[in-house]
């Protein structure tokens, strides 16, 4: 394994460009249990955009909208619909991160810039990744403020409780036909990641559709990015449907970890989050496949939670429907009980469920 020339402390934040950030923020508070943290906009001296920062334990999401028609943000939303623009990393040295990744072939997005306010100083820089998505490097050791300079604390009188979401487990990118290896090489060569797992179209296919996937991980193993590309099947791959509607490569799903998936999913369902339907036949055979588990299968079936096992333990997971009208980004809720894999055994059951939704939209 190569030396970690890009020490990443954590995913600092995930920023969405959306059509209406005020309403998106309300949805993520109400439905997912995120808390108000910070705000930037005309009231804080930012003229061209409004941004709302939400947190839940270690997960930080930013929702940004354009205030004017001629803007990079407005163009992004016009092209892609609501989606993830920025995956930011906390790093000890944002200048070195930029110089080293660009030297290794990254396309610059943001040259290192220093921003200061009364709370200290932040250095940010950024590079392009797949599609119109970018990675920012955030150096914030010298900063005591709420989020970044330009933001103020967002005091809200509306504070729905958490749903128990704790951290970003992994984030998946969908890339175009035959581009998976290119982007895996990007994460290896430019970011110093290494490959954890690979699935080919025989692992992940149903009667109709197929995809291929490789999982790239940083040196500490804390940041895990599976990369998917479509594969040939009888009908349109779900990855291709994503690419059609997102107009290219982008973030497909964000998997968030919880310590109690049953309580979390009960909360999310009660608050209106829609999940993929799992066929009841799935539960007739699941225990033959995964063996003994701590949970009651009845509880899992009631909520539609899937189970998979690997050499190290098992995991519980469930997938939401897309969280916007285009069939693009969705969320995964995951609870790990030893397993460090990604639910390969569920792919077939899951994809058959996704395809039923795809067929309802007339896109299969
Ligand atoms: Fe996943």
Coordinates of C-alpha atoms and ligand atoms in Angstrom, one line a residue:
X1 CA 0.0 0.0 0.0
X2 CA 1.3 3.4 -1.0
X3 CA 2.1 6.0 1.7
X4 CA -0.8 8.2 2.6
X5 CA 0.2 11.5 0.9
X6 CA -3.4 12.7 1.4
X7 CA -4.3 12.3 5.1
X8 CA -8.1 12.7 5.3
X9 CA -9.4 13.2 8.8
X10 CA -13.1 12.9 7.8
X11 CA -15.7 13.8 5.3
X12 CA -16.1 17.5 6.3
X13 CA -19.4 18.0 4.6
X14 CA -21.5 17.1 1.6
X15 CA -23.0 20.0 -0.4
X16 CA -26.1 19.8 -2.6
X17 CA -27.0 22.3 -5.2
X18 CA -30.8 22.5 -5.2
X19 CA -33.7 24.5 -6.6
X20 CA -34.9 25.7 -3.2
X21 CA -32.5 25.3 -0.3
X22 CA -34.9 26.6 2.3
X23 CA -37.4 23.9 1.5
X24 CA -34.8 21.2 1.1
X25 CA -33.4 22.0 4.5
X26 CA -36.8 21.8 6.0
X27 CA -37.3 18.3 4.5
X28 CA -34.0 17.0 5.8
X29 CA -34.8 18.4 9.3
X30 CA -38.4 17.0 9.3
X31 CA -38.0 13.7 7.5
X32 CA -34.4 12.7 8.4
X33 CA -33.9 14.5 11.8
X34 CA -31.0 16.8 10.9
X35 CA -30.4 19.8 13.1
X36 CA -30.0 23.5 12.0
X37 CA -26.4 24.5 12.3
X38 CA -25.4 27.5 10.1
X39 CA -26.7 29.8 7.4
X40 CA -25.1 32.0 4.7
X41 CA -26.9 34.4 2.3
X42 CA -27.7 38.0 1.7
X43 CA -28.1 38.6 5.5
X44 CA -24.5 37.5 6.0
X45 CA -23.0 39.4 3.1
X46 CA -23.2 36.6 0.5
X47 CA -25.0 38.1 -2.5
X48 CA -25.5 35.3 -5.1
X49 CA -26.6 32.3 -3.1
X50 CA -28.2 31.0 0.1
X51 CA -26.8 28.0 2.0
X52 CA -28.2 26.0 5.0
X53 CA -25.9 23.8 7.0
X54 CA -27.5 20.8 8.8
X55 CA -25.9 18.3 11.2
X56 CA -26.7 15.0 12.7
X57 CA -23.9 13.5 14.9
X58 CA -20.9 13.3 12.5
X59 CA -22.9 14.0 9.3
X60 CA -22.9 17.5 7.9
X61 CA -25.0 18.4 4.9
X62 CA -25.1 21.8 3.1
X63 CA -28.0 22.9 0.8
X64 CA -27.2 25.7 -1.5
X65 CA -29.4 27.5 -4.0
X66 CA -28.8 30.3 -6.6
X67 CA -30.4 33.7 -6.1
X68 CA -29.9 34.7 -9.7
X69 CA -30.4 32.9 -13.1
X70 CA -26.9 33.4 -14.4
X71 CA -24.8 31.3 -11.9
X72 CA -22.8 28.1 -11.8
X73 CA -25.3 26.8 -9.2
X74 CA -28.4 27.6 -11.3
X75 CA -26.8 25.9 -14.3
X76 CA -25.9 22.9 -12.2
X77 CA -29.5 22.5 -11.0
X78 CA -30.9 23.1 -14.6
X79 CA -28.7 20.3 -15.9
X80 CA -28.8 17.8 -13.1
X81 CA -31.7 18.6 -10.9
X82 CA -31.0 18.6 -7.2
X83 CA -27.8 16.7 -6.5
X84 CA -24.5 16.5 -4.8
X85 CA -21.9 19.1 -6.0
X86 CA -19.3 18.9 -3.3
X87 CA -17.8 16.1 -1.2
X88 CA -15.5 17.9 1.1
X89 CA -12.7 16.4 3.2
X90 CA -11.1 17.7 6.4
X91 CA -7.4 17.7 5.9
X92 CA -4.4 19.0 7.9
X93 CA -3.0 21.0 4.9
X94 CA -5.4 22.1 2.1
X95 CA -2.6 23.7 0.1
X96 CA -0.5 20.5 0.1
X97 CA -3.6 18.4 -0.7
X98 CA -4.2 20.5 -3.7
X99 CA -0.7 20.6 -5.0
X100 CA -0.1 16.9 -4.5
X101 CA -3.4 15.8 -6.2
X102 CA -2.9 18.2 -9.1
X103 CA 0.6 17.1 -9.5
X104 CA -0.8 13.5 -9.8
X105 CA -3.2 14.6 -12.5
X106 CA -6.3 16.1 -10.9
X107 CA -8.0 18.9 -12.7
X108 CA -8.0 22.0 -10.4
X109 CA -11.4 23.4 -9.3
X110 CA -10.5 25.8 -6.6
X111 CA -6.9 27.1 -6.0
X112 CA -6.1 27.3 -2.3
X113 CA -7.8 30.2 -0.7
X114 CA -7.6 31.7 2.8
X115 CA -10.8 33.0 4.4
X116 CA -10.7 34.8 7.7
X117 CA -13.2 36.2 10.2
X118 CA -13.2 36.9 13.9
X119 CA -13.2 33.2 14.7
X120 CA -10.0 32.4 12.8
X121 CA -8.9 31.2 9.4
X122 CA -9.8 28.4 7.0
X123 CA -7.9 27.3 3.9
X124 CA -9.9 25.5 1.2
X125 CA -9.0 24.1 -2.2
X126 CA -10.6 21.7 -4.6
X127 CA -10.3 19.4 -7.6
X128 CA -12.8 17.9 -10.1
X129 CA -13.9 14.3 -9.9
X130 CA -16.5 12.4 -12.0
X131 CA -19.2 14.4 -13.8
X132 CA -19.6 17.9 -12.4
X133 CA -18.9 16.7 -8.9
X134 CA -15.9 18.1 -7.0
X135 CA -13.8 17.4 -3.9
X136 CA -12.9 20.2 -1.6
X137 CA -10.1 20.1 0.9
X138 CA -10.8 22.0 4.1
X139 CA -8.1 22.9 6.6
X140 CA -9.9 24.2 9.7
X141 CA -7.4 23.6 12.6
X142 CA -7.2 27.4 13.1
X143 CA -10.9 28.0 13.0
X144 CA -13.3 28.3 16.0
X145 CA -16.4 29.4 14.1
X146 CA -19.7 27.5 13.5
X147 CA -18.9 26.3 10.0
X148 CA -16.9 28.5 7.6
X149 CA -16.3 32.3 7.3
X150 CA -19.4 33.9 5.8
X151 CA -21.8 31.7 7.8
X152 CA -23.6 32.5 11.0
X153 CA -25.2 30.2 13.5
X154 CA -28.7 29.2 12.4
X155 CA -31.0 29.5 15.4
X156 CA -34.3 27.9 14.6
X157 CA -37.4 27.5 16.7
X158 CA -38.2 24.3 14.8
X159 CA -36.0 21.4 16.0
X160 CA -37.3 17.9 15.3
X161 CA -35.4 15.2 17.1
X162 CA -32.6 13.1 15.6
X163 CA -33.5 9.8 13.9
X164 CA -30.2 8.3 15.2
X165 CA -28.1 8.7 12.0
X166 CA -24.5 8.9 13.0
X167 CA -21.9 9.0 10.2
X168 CA -21.4 8.6 6.5
X169 CA -20.5 5.0 5.9
X170 CA -19.9 5.2 2.1
X171 CA -20.9 7.3 -0.9
X172 CA -21.4 5.7 -4.3
X173 CA -20.7 7.3 -7.7
X174 CA -22.4 6.3 -10.9
X175 CA -20.1 6.8 -13.9
X176 CA -20.7 6.2 -17.7
X177 CA -20.2 3.0 -19.6
X178 CA -16.7 1.7 -19.4
X179 CA -15.6 4.5 -17.1
X180 CA -15.4 2.6 -13.8
X181 CA -11.8 1.6 -14.2
X182 CA -10.8 5.2 -15.2
X183 CA -12.4 6.6 -12.1
X184 CA -11.0 3.9 -9.8
X185 CA -7.6 4.7 -11.2
X186 CA -8.3 8.4 -10.4
X187 CA -8.9 7.5 -6.8
X188 CA -5.9 5.3 -6.7
X189 CA -3.4 7.5 -8.5
X190 CA -4.6 11.0 -7.6
X191 CA -6.0 10.4 -4.1
X192 CA -3.9 7.5 -3.0
X193 CA -7.0 5.2 -2.4
X194 CA -6.8 1.5 -2.8
X195 CA -9.4 -1.0 -4.0
X196 CA -11.3 -3.0 -1.4
X197 CA -13.8 -5.0 -3.4
X198 CA -14.9 -5.6 -6.9
X199 CA -18.2 -7.0 -8.2
X200 CA -18.8 -7.9 -11.8
X201 CA -22.0 -8.1 -13.8
X202 CA -22.4 -11.8 -12.8
X203 CA -22.6 -10.8 -9.1
X204 CA -24.9 -7.9 -9.7
X205 CA -27.4 -8.8 -12.3
X206 CA -31.1 -9.7 -12.6
X207 CA -32.9 -11.1 -15.5
X208 CA -33.0 -7.6 -17.0
X209 CA -30.3 -5.3 -15.8
X210 CA -26.7 -5.4 -14.7
X211 CA -24.0 -3.2 -13.3
X212 CA -20.4 -3.4 -12.3
X213 CA -18.9 -2.0 -9.1
X214 CA -15.5 -1.5 -7.4
X215 CA -15.0 0.0 -3.9
X216 CA -12.2 2.4 -3.4
X217 CA -11.0 3.4 0.1
X218 CA -8.6 5.9 1.6
X219 CA -5.6 4.9 3.8
X220 CA -7.5 4.9 7.1
X221 CA -10.4 3.0 5.6
X222 CA -12.8 5.7 6.9
X223 CA -13.7 7.0 3.4
X224 CA -15.2 4.4 1.1
X225 CA -16.3 5.3 -2.4
X226 CA -17.9 2.5 -4.5
X227 CA -17.9 3.3 -8.2
X228 CA -20.6 1.8 -10.5
X229 CA -20.9 1.6 -14.2
X230 CA -23.8 0.1 -16.2
X231 CA -23.5 -3.3 -17.8
X232 CA -25.4 -4.9 -20.6
X233 CA -28.7 -6.6 -19.7
X234 CA -31.9 -7.5 -21.4
X235 CA -33.3 -4.0 -20.5
X236 CA -31.9 -0.7 -19.4
X237 CA -29.5 -0.8 -16.4
X238 CA -30.6 1.2 -13.4
X239 CA -27.2 3.0 -13.7
X240 CA -28.1 4.0 -17.2
X241 CA -31.5 5.4 -16.0
X242 CA -29.5 7.5 -13.4
X243 CA -27.1 8.7 -16.1
X244 CA -30.0 9.7 -18.4
X245 CA -31.7 11.7 -15.7
X246 CA -28.7 13.2 -14.0
X247 CA -27.2 14.0 -17.5
X248 CA -24.0 12.2 -16.7
X249 CA -21.9 10.8 -13.8
X250 CA -22.8 11.8 -10.2
X251 CA -23.4 10.6 -6.6
X252 CA -25.9 7.8 -6.7
X253 CA -26.4 7.2 -3.0
X254 CA -25.1 8.2 0.4
X255 CA -25.1 5.4 3.0
X256 CA -25.5 6.7 6.6
X257 CA -24.7 4.5 9.6
X258 CA -27.0 4.1 12.7
X259 CA -26.5 2.2 15.9
X260 CA -30.1 0.9 15.9
X261 CA -31.6 0.5 12.4
X262 CA -35.0 -0.7 13.6
X263 CA -35.6 2.5 15.7
X264 CA -34.1 4.7 13.0
X265 CA -36.2 3.3 10.2
X266 CA -39.4 3.4 12.3
X267 CA -38.7 7.1 12.9
X268 CA -37.9 7.8 9.2
X269 CA -41.0 6.0 8.0
X270 CA -43.2 7.8 10.6
X271 CA -41.8 11.1 9.2
X272 CA -42.6 10.3 5.6
X273 CA -39.3 8.9 4.2
X274 CA -40.2 6.4 1.4
X275 CA -38.2 3.2 1.2
X276 CA -37.9 0.6 -1.5
X277 CA -40.4 -2.2 -1.2
X278 CA -38.8 -5.6 -0.5
X279 CA -40.7 -8.7 -1.7
X280 CA -42.0 -10.8 1.3
X281 CA -40.4 -13.9 -0.3
X282 CA -37.0 -12.3 0.6
X283 CA -37.7 -13.1 4.3
X284 CA -38.6 -16.7 3.7
X285 CA -35.0 -17.5 2.8
X286 CA -32.9 -14.8 4.4
X287 CA -32.0 -16.7 7.6
X288 CA -30.8 -19.7 5.5
X289 CA -28.4 -17.3 3.9
X290 CA -27.2 -15.3 6.9
X291 CA -27.6 -17.6 9.9
X292 CA -28.5 -16.4 13.4
X293 CA -29.0 -12.7 14.0
X294 CA -29.9 -10.6 17.1
X295 CA -33.0 -9.0 15.5
X296 CA -36.5 -10.5 15.2
X297 CA -37.0 -11.3 11.5
X298 CA -40.6 -10.1 12.0
X299 CA -39.4 -6.5 12.8
X300 CA -37.1 -6.5 9.8
X301 CA -39.8 -7.7 7.5
X302 CA -42.3 -5.1 8.8
X303 CA -39.8 -2.3 8.0
X304 CA -38.3 -3.9 4.8
X305 CA -34.7 -4.1 6.3
X306 CA -32.3 -6.3 4.4
X307 CA -29.6 -8.5 6.0
X308 CA -26.2 -9.8 4.6
X309 CA -23.3 -11.6 6.2
X310 CA -19.6 -11.8 5.4
X311 CA -16.6 -13.4 7.1
X312 CA -16.5 -10.8 9.9
X313 CA -20.1 -10.5 10.8
X314 CA -23.4 -9.2 9.4
X315 CA -25.0 -5.9 8.4
X316 CA -28.5 -4.6 8.2
X317 CA -29.4 -2.1 5.4
X318 CA -32.3 -0.4 3.7
X319 CA -32.6 1.9 0.7
X320 CA -34.9 4.9 0.3
X321 CA -36.6 5.8 -3.0
X322 CA -34.9 8.7 -4.8
X323 CA -35.3 11.9 -2.8
X324 CA -36.1 14.1 -5.7
X325 CA -38.4 13.7 -8.8
X326 CA -35.7 12.7 -11.1
X327 CA -34.7 9.0 -10.3
X328 CA -31.2 10.0 -9.2
X329 CA -29.9 10.3 -5.6
X330 CA -31.2 8.1 -2.8
X331 CA -30.0 7.2 0.7
X332 CA -29.0 3.9 2.3
X333 CA -29.4 3.4 6.1
X334 CA -26.9 0.8 7.4
X335 CA -26.1 -0.8 10.7
X336 CA -22.9 -2.8 10.8
X337 CA -22.6 -5.8 13.2
X338 CA -19.1 -6.8 12.4
X339 CA -19.4 -6.9 8.6
X340 CA -17.3 -4.5 6.6
X341 CA -18.8 -5.3 3.2
X342 CA -21.6 -3.7 1.3
X343 CA -24.4 -6.2 1.1
X344 CA -23.5 -8.1 -2.0
X345 CA -25.9 -10.9 -1.1
X346 CA -28.8 -8.3 -1.2
X347 CA -28.0 -6.9 -4.6
X348 CA -30.2 -9.3 -6.5
X349 CA -33.2 -8.9 -4.1
X350 CA -32.6 -5.2 -4.1
X351 CA -32.3 -4.7 -7.8
X352 CA -35.4 -6.6 -8.5
X353 CA -37.1 -4.2 -6.1
X354 CA -35.5 -1.2 -7.9
X355 CA -36.6 -2.5 -11.3
X356 CA -40.2 -2.7 -10.2
X357 CA -40.0 1.0 -9.5
X358 CA -38.1 1.7 -12.8
X359 CA -40.9 -0.2 -14.7
X360 CA -43.5 1.9 -13.0
X361 CA -41.8 5.0 -14.3
X362 CA -41.7 3.5 -17.8
X363 CA -37.9 3.4 -18.0
X364 CA -37.2 -0.3 -18.0
Ligands
LIG1 FE1 -24.4 1.3 -0.5

